[in-house]
XYZ file of C-alpha atoms in Angstrom:
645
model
C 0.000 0.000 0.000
C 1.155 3.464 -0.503
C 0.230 6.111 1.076
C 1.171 10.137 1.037
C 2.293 12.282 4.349
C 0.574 15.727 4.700
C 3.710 17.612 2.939
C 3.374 15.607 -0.213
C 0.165 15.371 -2.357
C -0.759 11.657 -3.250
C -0.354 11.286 -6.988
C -3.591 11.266 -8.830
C -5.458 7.988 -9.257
C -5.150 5.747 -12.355
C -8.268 5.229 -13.991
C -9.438 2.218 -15.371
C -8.343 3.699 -18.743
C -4.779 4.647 -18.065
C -4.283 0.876 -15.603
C -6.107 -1.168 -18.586
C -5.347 0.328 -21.776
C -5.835 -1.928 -25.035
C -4.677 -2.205 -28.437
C -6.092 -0.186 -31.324
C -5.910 -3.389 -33.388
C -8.146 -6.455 -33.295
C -5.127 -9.178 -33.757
C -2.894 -7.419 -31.505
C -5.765 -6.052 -29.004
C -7.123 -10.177 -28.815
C -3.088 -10.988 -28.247
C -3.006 -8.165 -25.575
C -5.983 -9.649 -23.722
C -5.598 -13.497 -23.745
C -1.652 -12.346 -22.132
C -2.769 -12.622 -18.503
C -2.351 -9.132 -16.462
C 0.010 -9.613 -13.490
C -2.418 -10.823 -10.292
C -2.239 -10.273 -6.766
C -1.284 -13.791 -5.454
C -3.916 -15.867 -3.779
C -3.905 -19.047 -0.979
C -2.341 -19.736 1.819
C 0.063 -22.095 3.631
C 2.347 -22.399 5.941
C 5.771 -20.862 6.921
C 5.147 -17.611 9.759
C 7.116 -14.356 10.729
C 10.775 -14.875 11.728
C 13.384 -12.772 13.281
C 16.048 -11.484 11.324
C 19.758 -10.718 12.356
C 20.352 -9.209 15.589
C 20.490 -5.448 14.474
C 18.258 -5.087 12.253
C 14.969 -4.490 14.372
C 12.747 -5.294 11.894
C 10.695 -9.264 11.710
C 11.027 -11.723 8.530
C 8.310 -12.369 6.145
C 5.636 -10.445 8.021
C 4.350 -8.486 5.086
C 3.307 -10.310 2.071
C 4.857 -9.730 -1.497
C 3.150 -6.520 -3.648
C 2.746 -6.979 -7.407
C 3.588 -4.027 -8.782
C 0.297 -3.078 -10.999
C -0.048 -2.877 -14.891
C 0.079 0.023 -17.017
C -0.852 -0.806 -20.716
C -0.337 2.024 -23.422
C -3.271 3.797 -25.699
C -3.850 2.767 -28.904
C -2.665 5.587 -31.896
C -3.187 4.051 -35.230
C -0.359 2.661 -35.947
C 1.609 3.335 -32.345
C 0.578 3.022 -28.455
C 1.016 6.149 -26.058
C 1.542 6.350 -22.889
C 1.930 8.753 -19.966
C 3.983 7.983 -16.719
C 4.700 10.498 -13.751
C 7.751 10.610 -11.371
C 5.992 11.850 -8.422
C 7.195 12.322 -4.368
C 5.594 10.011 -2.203
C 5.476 7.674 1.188
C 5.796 4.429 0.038
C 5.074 1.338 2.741
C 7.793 -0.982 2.406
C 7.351 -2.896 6.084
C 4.473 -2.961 8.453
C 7.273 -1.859 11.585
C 8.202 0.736 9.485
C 7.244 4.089 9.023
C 6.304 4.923 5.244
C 9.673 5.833 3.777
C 9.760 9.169 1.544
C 10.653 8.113 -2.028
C 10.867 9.483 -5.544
C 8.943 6.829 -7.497
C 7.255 6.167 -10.983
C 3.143 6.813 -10.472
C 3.833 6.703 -6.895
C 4.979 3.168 -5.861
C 7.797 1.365 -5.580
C 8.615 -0.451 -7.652
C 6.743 1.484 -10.471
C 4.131 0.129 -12.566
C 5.105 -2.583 -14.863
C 4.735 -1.281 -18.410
C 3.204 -4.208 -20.581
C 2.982 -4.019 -24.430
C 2.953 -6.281 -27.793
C 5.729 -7.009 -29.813
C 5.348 -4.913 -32.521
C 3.397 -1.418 -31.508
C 5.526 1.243 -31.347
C 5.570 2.660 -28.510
C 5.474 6.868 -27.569
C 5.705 7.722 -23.609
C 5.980 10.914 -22.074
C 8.108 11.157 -19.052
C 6.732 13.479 -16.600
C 8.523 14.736 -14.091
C 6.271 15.829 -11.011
C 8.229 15.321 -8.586
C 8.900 17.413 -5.454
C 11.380 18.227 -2.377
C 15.167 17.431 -2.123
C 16.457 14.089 -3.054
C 15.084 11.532 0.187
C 18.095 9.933 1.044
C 20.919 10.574 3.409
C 24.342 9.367 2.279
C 26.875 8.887 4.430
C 30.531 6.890 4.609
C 32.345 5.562 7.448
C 36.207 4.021 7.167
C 39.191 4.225 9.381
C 43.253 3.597 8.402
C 44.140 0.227 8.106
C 41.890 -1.672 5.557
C 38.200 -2.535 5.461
C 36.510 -3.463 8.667
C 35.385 -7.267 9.806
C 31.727 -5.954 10.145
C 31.092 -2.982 8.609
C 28.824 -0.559 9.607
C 27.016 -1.043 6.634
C 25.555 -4.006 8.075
C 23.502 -2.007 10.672
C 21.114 0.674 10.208
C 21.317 4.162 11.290
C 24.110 6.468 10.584
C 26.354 6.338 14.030
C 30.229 6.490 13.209
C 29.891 8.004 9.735
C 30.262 11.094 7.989
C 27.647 12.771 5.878
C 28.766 12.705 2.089
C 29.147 16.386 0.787
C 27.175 17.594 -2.368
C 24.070 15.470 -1.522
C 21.972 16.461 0.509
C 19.929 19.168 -1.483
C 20.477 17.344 -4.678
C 16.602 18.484 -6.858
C 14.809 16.576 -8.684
C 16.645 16.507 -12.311
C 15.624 13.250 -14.326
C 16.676 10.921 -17.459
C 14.735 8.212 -17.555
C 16.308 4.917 -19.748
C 13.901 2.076 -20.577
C 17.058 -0.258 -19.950
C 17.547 -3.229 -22.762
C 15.384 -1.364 -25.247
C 16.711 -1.006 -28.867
C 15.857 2.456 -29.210
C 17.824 5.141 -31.103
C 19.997 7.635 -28.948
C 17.997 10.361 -29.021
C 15.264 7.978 -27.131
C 17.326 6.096 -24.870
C 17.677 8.555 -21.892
C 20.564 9.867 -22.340
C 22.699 11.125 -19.036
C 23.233 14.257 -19.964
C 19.555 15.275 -21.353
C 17.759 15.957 -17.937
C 14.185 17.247 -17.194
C 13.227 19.344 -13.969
C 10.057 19.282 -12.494
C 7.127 20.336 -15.064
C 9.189 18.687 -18.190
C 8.483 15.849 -19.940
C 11.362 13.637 -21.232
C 9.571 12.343 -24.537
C 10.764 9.254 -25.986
C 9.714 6.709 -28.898
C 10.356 3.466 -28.737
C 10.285 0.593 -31.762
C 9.057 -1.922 -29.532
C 9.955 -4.689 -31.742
C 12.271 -7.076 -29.890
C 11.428 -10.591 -28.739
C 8.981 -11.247 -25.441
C 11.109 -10.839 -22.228
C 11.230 -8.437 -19.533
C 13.233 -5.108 -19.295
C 13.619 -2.467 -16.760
C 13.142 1.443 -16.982
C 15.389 3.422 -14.437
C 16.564 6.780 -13.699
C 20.144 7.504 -15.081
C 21.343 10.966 -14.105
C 24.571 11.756 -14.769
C 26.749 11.477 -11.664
C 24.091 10.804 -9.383
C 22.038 7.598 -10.278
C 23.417 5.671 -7.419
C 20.949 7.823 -5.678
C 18.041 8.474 -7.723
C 17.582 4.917 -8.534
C 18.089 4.466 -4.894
C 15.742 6.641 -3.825
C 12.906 4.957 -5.769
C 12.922 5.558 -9.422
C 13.022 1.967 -11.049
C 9.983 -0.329 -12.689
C 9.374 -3.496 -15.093
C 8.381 -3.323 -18.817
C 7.514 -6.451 -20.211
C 7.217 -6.929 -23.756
C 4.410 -10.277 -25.038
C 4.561 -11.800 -28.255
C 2.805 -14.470 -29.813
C 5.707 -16.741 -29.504
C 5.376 -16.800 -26.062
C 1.861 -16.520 -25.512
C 1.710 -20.060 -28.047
C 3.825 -21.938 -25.076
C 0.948 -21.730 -22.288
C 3.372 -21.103 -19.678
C 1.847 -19.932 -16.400
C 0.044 -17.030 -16.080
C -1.764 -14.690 -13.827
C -1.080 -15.335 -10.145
C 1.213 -17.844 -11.259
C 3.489 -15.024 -13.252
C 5.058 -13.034 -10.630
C 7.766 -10.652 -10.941
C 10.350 -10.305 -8.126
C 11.870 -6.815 -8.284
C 15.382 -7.090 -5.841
C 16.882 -4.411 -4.198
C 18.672 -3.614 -1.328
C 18.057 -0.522 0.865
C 19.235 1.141 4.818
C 17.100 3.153 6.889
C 17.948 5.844 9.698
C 17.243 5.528 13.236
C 15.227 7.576 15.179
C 15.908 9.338 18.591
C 14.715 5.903 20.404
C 17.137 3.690 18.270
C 13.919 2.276 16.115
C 14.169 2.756 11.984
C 13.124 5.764 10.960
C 11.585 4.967 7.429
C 14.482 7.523 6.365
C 16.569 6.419 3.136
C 20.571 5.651 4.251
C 23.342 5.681 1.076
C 26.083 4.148 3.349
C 29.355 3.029 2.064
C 32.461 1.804 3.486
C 36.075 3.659 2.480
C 39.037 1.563 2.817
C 41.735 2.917 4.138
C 39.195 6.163 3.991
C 39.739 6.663 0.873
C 38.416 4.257 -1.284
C 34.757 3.392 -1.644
C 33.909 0.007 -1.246
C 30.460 -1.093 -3.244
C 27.254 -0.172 -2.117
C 25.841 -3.250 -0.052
C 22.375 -2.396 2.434
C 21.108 -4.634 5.312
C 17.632 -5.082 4.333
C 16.541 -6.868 0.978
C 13.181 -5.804 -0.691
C 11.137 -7.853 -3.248
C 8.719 -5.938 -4.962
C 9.548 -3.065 -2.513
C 8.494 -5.637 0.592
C 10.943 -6.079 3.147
C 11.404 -9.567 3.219
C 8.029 -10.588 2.193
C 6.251 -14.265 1.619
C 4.437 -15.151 -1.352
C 1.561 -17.734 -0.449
C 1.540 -20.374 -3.757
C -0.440 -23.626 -4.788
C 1.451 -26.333 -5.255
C 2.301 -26.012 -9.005
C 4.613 -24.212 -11.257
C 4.922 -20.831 -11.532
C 6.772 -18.277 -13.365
C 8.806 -15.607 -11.840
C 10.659 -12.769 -13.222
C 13.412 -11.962 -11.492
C 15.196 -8.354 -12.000
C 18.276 -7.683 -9.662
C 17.815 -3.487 -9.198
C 19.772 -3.522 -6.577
C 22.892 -0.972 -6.910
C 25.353 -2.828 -6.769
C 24.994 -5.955 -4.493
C 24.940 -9.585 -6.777
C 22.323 -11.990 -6.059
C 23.359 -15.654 -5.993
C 20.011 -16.988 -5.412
C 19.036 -20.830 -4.069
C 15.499 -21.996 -3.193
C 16.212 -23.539 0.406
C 13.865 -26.375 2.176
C 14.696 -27.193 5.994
C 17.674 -25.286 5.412
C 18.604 -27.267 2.719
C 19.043 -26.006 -0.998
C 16.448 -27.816 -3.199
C 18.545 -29.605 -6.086
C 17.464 -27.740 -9.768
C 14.713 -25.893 -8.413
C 15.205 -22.575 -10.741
C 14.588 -23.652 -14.487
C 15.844 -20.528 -16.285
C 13.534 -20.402 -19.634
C 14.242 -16.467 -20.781
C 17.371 -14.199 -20.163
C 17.910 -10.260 -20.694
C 16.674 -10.294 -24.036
C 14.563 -12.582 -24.405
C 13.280 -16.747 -24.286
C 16.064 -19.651 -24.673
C 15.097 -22.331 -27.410
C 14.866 -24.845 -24.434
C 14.780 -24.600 -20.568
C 18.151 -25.075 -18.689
C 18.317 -26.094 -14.950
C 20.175 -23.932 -12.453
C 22.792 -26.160 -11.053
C 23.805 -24.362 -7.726
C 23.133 -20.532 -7.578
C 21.230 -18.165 -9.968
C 24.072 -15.543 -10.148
C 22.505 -12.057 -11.135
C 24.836 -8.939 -10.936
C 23.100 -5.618 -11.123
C 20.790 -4.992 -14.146
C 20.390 -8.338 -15.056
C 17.391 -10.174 -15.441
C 16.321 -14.291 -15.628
C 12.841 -15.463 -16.261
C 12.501 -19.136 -14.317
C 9.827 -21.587 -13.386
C 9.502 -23.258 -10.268
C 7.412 -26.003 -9.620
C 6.370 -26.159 -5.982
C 3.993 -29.605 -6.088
C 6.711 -31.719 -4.130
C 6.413 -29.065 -1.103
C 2.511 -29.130 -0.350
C 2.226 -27.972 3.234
C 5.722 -26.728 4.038
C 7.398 -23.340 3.353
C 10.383 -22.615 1.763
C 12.824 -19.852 1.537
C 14.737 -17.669 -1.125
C 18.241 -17.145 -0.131
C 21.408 -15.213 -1.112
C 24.228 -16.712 -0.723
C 28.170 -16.581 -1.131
C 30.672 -19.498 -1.729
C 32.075 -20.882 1.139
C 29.290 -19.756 3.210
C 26.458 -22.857 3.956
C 23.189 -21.294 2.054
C 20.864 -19.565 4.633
C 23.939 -18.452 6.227
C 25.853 -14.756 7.396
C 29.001 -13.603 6.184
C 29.130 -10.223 7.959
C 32.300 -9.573 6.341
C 30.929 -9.925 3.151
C 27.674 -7.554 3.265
C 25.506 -11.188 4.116
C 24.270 -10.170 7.339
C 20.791 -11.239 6.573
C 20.820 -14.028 3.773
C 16.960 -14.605 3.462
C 15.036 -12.738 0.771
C 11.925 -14.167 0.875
C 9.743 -16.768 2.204
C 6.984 -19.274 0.278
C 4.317 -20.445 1.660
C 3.003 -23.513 -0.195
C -0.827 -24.552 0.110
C -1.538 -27.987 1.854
C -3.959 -28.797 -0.746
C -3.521 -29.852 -4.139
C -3.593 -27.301 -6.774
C -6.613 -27.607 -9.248
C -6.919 -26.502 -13.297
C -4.582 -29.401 -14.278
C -1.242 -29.720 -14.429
C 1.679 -28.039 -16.257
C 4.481 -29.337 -17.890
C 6.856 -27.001 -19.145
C 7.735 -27.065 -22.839
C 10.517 -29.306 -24.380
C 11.387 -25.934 -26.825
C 10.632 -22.624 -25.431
C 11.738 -20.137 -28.810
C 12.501 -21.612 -32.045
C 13.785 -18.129 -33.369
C 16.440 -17.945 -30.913
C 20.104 -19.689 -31.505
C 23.316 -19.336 -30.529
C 26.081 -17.387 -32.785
C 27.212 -20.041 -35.285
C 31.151 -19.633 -37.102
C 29.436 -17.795 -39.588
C 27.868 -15.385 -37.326
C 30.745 -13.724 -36.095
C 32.901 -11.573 -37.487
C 36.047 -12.667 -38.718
C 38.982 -10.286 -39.656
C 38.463 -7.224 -37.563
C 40.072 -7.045 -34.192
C 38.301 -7.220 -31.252
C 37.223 -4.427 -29.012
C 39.143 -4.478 -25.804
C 37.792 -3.068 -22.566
C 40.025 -3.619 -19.478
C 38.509 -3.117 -16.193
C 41.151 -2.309 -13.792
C 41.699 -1.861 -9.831
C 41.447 1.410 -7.774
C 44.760 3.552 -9.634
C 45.768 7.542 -8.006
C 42.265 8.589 -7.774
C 41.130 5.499 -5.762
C 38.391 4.343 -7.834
C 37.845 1.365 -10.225
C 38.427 2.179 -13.907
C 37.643 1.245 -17.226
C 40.348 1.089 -19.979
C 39.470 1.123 -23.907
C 42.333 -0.771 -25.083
C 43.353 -1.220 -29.189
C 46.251 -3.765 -30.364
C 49.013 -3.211 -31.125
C 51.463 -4.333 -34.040
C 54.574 -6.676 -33.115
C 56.466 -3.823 -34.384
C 54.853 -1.804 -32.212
C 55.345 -3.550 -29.002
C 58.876 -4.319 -29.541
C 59.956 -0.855 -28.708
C 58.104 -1.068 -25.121
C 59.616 -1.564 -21.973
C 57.384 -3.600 -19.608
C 55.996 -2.924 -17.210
C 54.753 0.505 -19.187
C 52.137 2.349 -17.565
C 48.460 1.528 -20.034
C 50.126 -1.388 -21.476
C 48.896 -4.419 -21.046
C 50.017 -8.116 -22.362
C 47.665 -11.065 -22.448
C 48.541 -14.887 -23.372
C 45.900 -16.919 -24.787
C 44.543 -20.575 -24.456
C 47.152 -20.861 -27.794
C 49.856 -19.265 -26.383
C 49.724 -16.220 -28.609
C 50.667 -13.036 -26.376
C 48.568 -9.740 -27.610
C 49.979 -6.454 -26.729
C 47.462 -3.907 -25.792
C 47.518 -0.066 -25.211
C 45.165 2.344 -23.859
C 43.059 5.283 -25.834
C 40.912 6.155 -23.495
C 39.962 5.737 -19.598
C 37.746 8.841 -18.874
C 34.505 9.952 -19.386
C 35.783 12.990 -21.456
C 39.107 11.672 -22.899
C 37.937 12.027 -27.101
C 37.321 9.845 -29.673
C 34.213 7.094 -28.479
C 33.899 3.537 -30.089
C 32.280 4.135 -33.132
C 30.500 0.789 -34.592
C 28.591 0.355 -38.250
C 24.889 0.206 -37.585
C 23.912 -3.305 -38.532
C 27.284 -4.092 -37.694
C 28.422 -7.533 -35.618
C 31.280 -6.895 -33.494
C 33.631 -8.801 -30.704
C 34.064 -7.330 -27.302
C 36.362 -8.679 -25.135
C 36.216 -7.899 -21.229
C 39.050 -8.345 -19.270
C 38.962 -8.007 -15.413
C 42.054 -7.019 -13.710
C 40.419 -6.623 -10.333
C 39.659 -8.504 -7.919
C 35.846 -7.043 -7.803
C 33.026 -8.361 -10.415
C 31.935 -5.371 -12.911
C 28.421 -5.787 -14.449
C 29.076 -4.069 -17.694
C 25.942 -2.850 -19.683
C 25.934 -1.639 -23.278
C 23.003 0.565 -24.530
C 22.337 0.731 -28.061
C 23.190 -2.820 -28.600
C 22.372 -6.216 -27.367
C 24.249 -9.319 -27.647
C 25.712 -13.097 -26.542
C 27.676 -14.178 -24.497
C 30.722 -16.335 -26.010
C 32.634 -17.750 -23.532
C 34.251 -16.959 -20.156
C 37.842 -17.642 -19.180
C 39.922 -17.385 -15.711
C 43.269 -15.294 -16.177
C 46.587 -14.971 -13.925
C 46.284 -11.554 -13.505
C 49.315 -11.372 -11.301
C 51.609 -10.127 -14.032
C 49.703 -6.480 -14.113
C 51.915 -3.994 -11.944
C 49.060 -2.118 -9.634
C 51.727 0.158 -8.908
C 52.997 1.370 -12.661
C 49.271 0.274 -13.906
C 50.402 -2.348 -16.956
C 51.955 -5.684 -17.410
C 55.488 -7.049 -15.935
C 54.104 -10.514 -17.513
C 51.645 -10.859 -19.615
C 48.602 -12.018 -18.123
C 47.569 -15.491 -18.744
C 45.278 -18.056 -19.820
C 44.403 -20.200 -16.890
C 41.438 -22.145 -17.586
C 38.022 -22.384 -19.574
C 34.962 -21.486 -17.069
C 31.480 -22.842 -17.990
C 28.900 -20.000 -18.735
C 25.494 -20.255 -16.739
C 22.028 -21.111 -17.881
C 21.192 -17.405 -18.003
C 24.015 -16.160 -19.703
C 23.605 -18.510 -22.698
C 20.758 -16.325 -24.296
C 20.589 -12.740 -25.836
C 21.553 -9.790 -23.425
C 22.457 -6.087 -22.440
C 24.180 -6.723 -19.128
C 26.877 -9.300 -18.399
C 28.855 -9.887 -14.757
C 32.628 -9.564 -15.724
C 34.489 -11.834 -12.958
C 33.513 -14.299 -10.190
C 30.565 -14.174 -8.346
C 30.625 -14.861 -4.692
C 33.936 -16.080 -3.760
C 35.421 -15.719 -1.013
C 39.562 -15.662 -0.956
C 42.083 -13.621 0.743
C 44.316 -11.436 -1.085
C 43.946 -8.610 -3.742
C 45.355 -11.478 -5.992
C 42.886 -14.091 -4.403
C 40.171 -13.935 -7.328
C 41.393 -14.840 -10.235
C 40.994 -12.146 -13.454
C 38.516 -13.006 -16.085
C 38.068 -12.556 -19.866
C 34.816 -12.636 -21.103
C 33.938 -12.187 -24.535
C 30.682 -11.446 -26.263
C 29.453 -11.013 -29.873
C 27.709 -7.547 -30.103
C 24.984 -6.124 -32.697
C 24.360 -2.743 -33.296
C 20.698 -2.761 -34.582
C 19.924 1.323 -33.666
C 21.782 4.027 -34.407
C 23.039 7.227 -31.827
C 25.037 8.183 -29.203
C 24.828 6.341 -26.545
C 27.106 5.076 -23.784
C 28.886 1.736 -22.225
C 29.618 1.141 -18.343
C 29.712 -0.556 -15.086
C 26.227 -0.908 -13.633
C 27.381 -0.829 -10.386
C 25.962 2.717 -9.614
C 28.864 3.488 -7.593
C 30.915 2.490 -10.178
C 28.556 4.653 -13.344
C 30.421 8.019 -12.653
C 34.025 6.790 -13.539
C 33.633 3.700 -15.011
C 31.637 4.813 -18.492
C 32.204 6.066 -21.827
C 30.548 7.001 -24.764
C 29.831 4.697 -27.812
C 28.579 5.700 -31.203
C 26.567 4.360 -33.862
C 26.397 5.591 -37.067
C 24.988 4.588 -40.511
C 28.383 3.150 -42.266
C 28.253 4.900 -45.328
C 28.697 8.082 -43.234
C 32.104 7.242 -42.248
C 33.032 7.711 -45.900
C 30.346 9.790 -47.775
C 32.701 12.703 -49.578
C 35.439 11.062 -49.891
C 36.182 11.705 -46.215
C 37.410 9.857 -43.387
């Protein structure tokens, strides 16, 4: 439920026409219709409140899960409209809690989840209503000599920190991007292009991408790791009749499971607040650790339960968090249920068959895996939704590690048996999708190289656009060479790159053909995972490798040794399928040492089906600011029309 305090009006009601707005053509209008609209669960079962961590003040799975509700665009001829509002309101995220102030999409939190048809072009009209200073408090915390066994970070309330200068006051500037669209860059939000309160950020979409789910979020320039945080995310989900021919489960049994993490202030008797806390940990006080919060929210629940029958059902799961990765296990008397998560869709899209989860669903920030669940062996017992790290037993705290609280969620699975017959899910899920083929890729061209590197004088992360050099070329060098870097394949082959770019600002952006097919190679130096997200473009996955990174000089920032080819890693059931966002090094591990994780290379086959400006990053929000640069696509016949180059 959300309500509105007395200083902030509460957003004007959705009529029945805005919430259930249908196509202006029969086909497409009949496709629209028979595509069930989200539900409000229904049921009951077992499974009761729970107390979490001692800390944290706040009890388990009292609340049950919200389903964000559906917005559906206006027919207009030959193109849908639609209007959405950022308005300030008092969201309820946790009966024990005080509604917490938030800037939000239509006034909830999530915001409303955006469903259209393949197909219907799509026109929306940001509008940005909203009011008062930005609703969070950020603050750090850090003292000499390395990060701290339990950070503060852990807890709520802001005791022992420092208030971060520059934010408090921040207004209520805008760009929203419709993340995973393939939109031109004059549509796709960009950073730069904000509205104030009484604009509208207008933006057409083409709308004509496969069935899957994508996410629309705020993406301010220099500030989005608090303007997402303080509210401003929500689903779009895109039907087709390619899906809607496989029967998979629908209405209450389709649930999507927004995660994020968030921290709340205290109040003067030490109870939370319902005050938004950005708190971060500096190292060594100078370097900021990634954002991780106490308290998870699904659907903008703290820690709710979901009652279910026992059958399948579908869930679309969206990691929104800012930074924090999800490794996510189903858990039954504290046990982790053995291929419970059937992944069936990823960023972009349906797989051409489902693939079982074998261990953890891994989901770095921005990335998205439709699964089904089938809950018919558990009649009459709850279950649980955990994060969890290696190392650690699932359903159990690593404060260290930000995993104070492992539980996300709690099911609740009806004793009886679930009527309407039963489900099986489908042998082939998309016969339009494949993977690349030899053909497919490009073959000829050098690769792109990005190189994601470790904190260097200005104590943040950083991301390197790298270009090879010739043999020639890299005899003259002498190693270790500061933007150099070496790297020895699986064959043995050493390639010698050198970087052209590492700033926001620094010139010349990758420029690629539109239409074009291109290979990006990722190569993590750190010993951090970067989720790196490029907009204008989607693509697959190819393969992922582990690298000896111990030949890169952190002091001189390039190679001593090249860094080399350890060992093939396998990729996971959601990374196999088309996508925008991919995690660029290991998930979860824990090992001491900056040198302890291992670097990866990961390297993905790219199309470029839109043309614009646009940009490529770390979506880490702490990370947006300085890890992100710009990326250009442009007609090829551009690049030489005149005669000119």
């Amino acid at each position: 439920m959300e309500t509105a305090s007395a200083g902030t009006p509460r957003p004007p009601r959705l009529g029945r026409r805005t919430l259930l707005r249908g196509g202006a053509v029969a086909s497409l209008g009949a496709l629209a219709s028979a595509s069930a609209v989200f539900a409000a669960p229904g049921g009951s079962g077992p499974g009761g409140p729970e107390p979490s961590a001692p800390g944290l003040l706040l009890t388990k799975f009292t609340d049950a899960l919200r389903v964000p509700r559906v917005l559906r665009p206006r027919g207009r001829g030959d193109h849908d409209e639609l209007t959405v509002r950022m308005v300030t309101a008092d969201v309820t995220v946790h009966s024990g809690l005080p509604p917490v102030r938030m800037w939000t999409y239509e006034g909830s939190f999530p915001g409303p989840t955006i469903e259209t048809v393949r197909g219907r072009r799509l026109r929306v009209a940001w509008e940005n209503q909203l009011s008062g200073d930005l609703p969070v408090t950020a603050v750090d915390f850090g003292a000499p000599g390395g990060a701290m066994a339990d950070p503060l970070s852990n807890y709520p309330g802001t005791r022992g920190c420092r208030e971060v200068p520059g934010v408090a006051g921040l207004g209520p500037w805008a760009a929203v991007h419709l993340h995973g669209m393939l939109t031109g860059g004059g549509n796709d939000g960009w950073m730069e292009n904000l509205v104030g309160p009484g604009e509208v950020q207008l933006s057409a979409y083409p709308n004509d991408q496969a069935a899957t789910t994508l996410w629309y979020h705020d993406h301010a320039h220099h500030v989005s790791r608090f303007t997402v945080y303080a509210g401003l995310a929500g689903l779009f989900v895109r039907r087709d009749e390619e899906e809607r021919a496989l029967e998979l489960p629908r209405g209450r049994y389709e649930v999507p499971l927004v995660l994020a993490d968030r921290n709340f202030a205290l109040d003067a008797s030490g109870a939370p607040s319902g005050r938004l806390v950005h708190k971060v940990e500096m190292v060594n006080t100078t370097l900021m650790r990634a954002h991780a919060a106490p308290y998870t929210l699904v659907n903008g629940v703290v820690w709710p339960y979901l009652d279910v029958e026992a059958r399948w059902y579908r869930f679309r799961v969206v990691n929104a968090s800012n930074a924090r990765i999800y490794r996510l296990m189903l858990v039954a008397d504290g046990r982790p249920v053995p291929g419970a998560l059937r992944v069936i869709g990823t960023d972009q899209g349906l797989l051409d068959r489902p693939l079982t989860v074998d261990g953890a669903l891994n989901l770095s920030s921005g990335e998205r895996a439709d699964v089904l669940v089938d809950f018919s062996a558990f009649r009459g017992r709850s279950l649980k939704l955990v994060n969890t790290m290696e190392g650690v037993e699932p359903g159990g705290s690593s404060v260290r590690h930000d995993l104070l609280e492992p539980d996300v969620m709690q099911f609740r699975v009806a004793g009886r048996k679930a009527g309407g017959g039963g489900f099986t899910p489908p042998v082939s899920l998309s016969p339009s999708f494949r993977r690349p083929a030899h053909h497919d890729l490009p073959h000829g061209a050098a690769p792109r190289w990005v190189v994601l590197v470790g904190p260097g004088a200005a104590n943040v992360p950083e991301l390197w656009e790298m270009e090879e050099m010739t043999p020639a070329e890299a005899a003259d060098l002498t190693l270790p060479s500061a933007g150099v870097v070496q790297v020895r394949d699986a064959g043995g082959t050493v390639t010698t790159l050198r970087r052209t770019a590492m700033h926001y600002d620094d010139g010349a952006a990758f420029t690629a053909a539109h239409g074009g097919v291109e290979i990006w190679k990722y190569l993590n130096l750190a010993a951090s995972p970067h989720p790196m997200h490029i907009h204008l473009a989607h693509f697959q996955v190819l393969s992922r490798e582990a690298y000896d990174v111990s030949g890169f000089d952190r002091v001189v920032r390039g190679s001593a040794r090249p860094v080399a080819y350890l060992r093939a890693q396998e990729l996971e059931p959601h990374e196999l399928g088309e996508k925008d966002t991919v995690r660029v090094g290991t998930a979860g591990l824990i090992r001491p040492g900056p040198d302890g994780t291992p670097g990866e290379l990961v390297t993905v086959v790219v199309r470029f089906p839109v043309v614009g400006r646009g940009v490529h990053h770390c979506h880490m929000l702490e990370h947006e600011q300085h890890m992100v640069r710009p990326l250009v696509v442009a007609p090829a016949a551009h690049g030489h029309a005149g005669g000119h180059h």
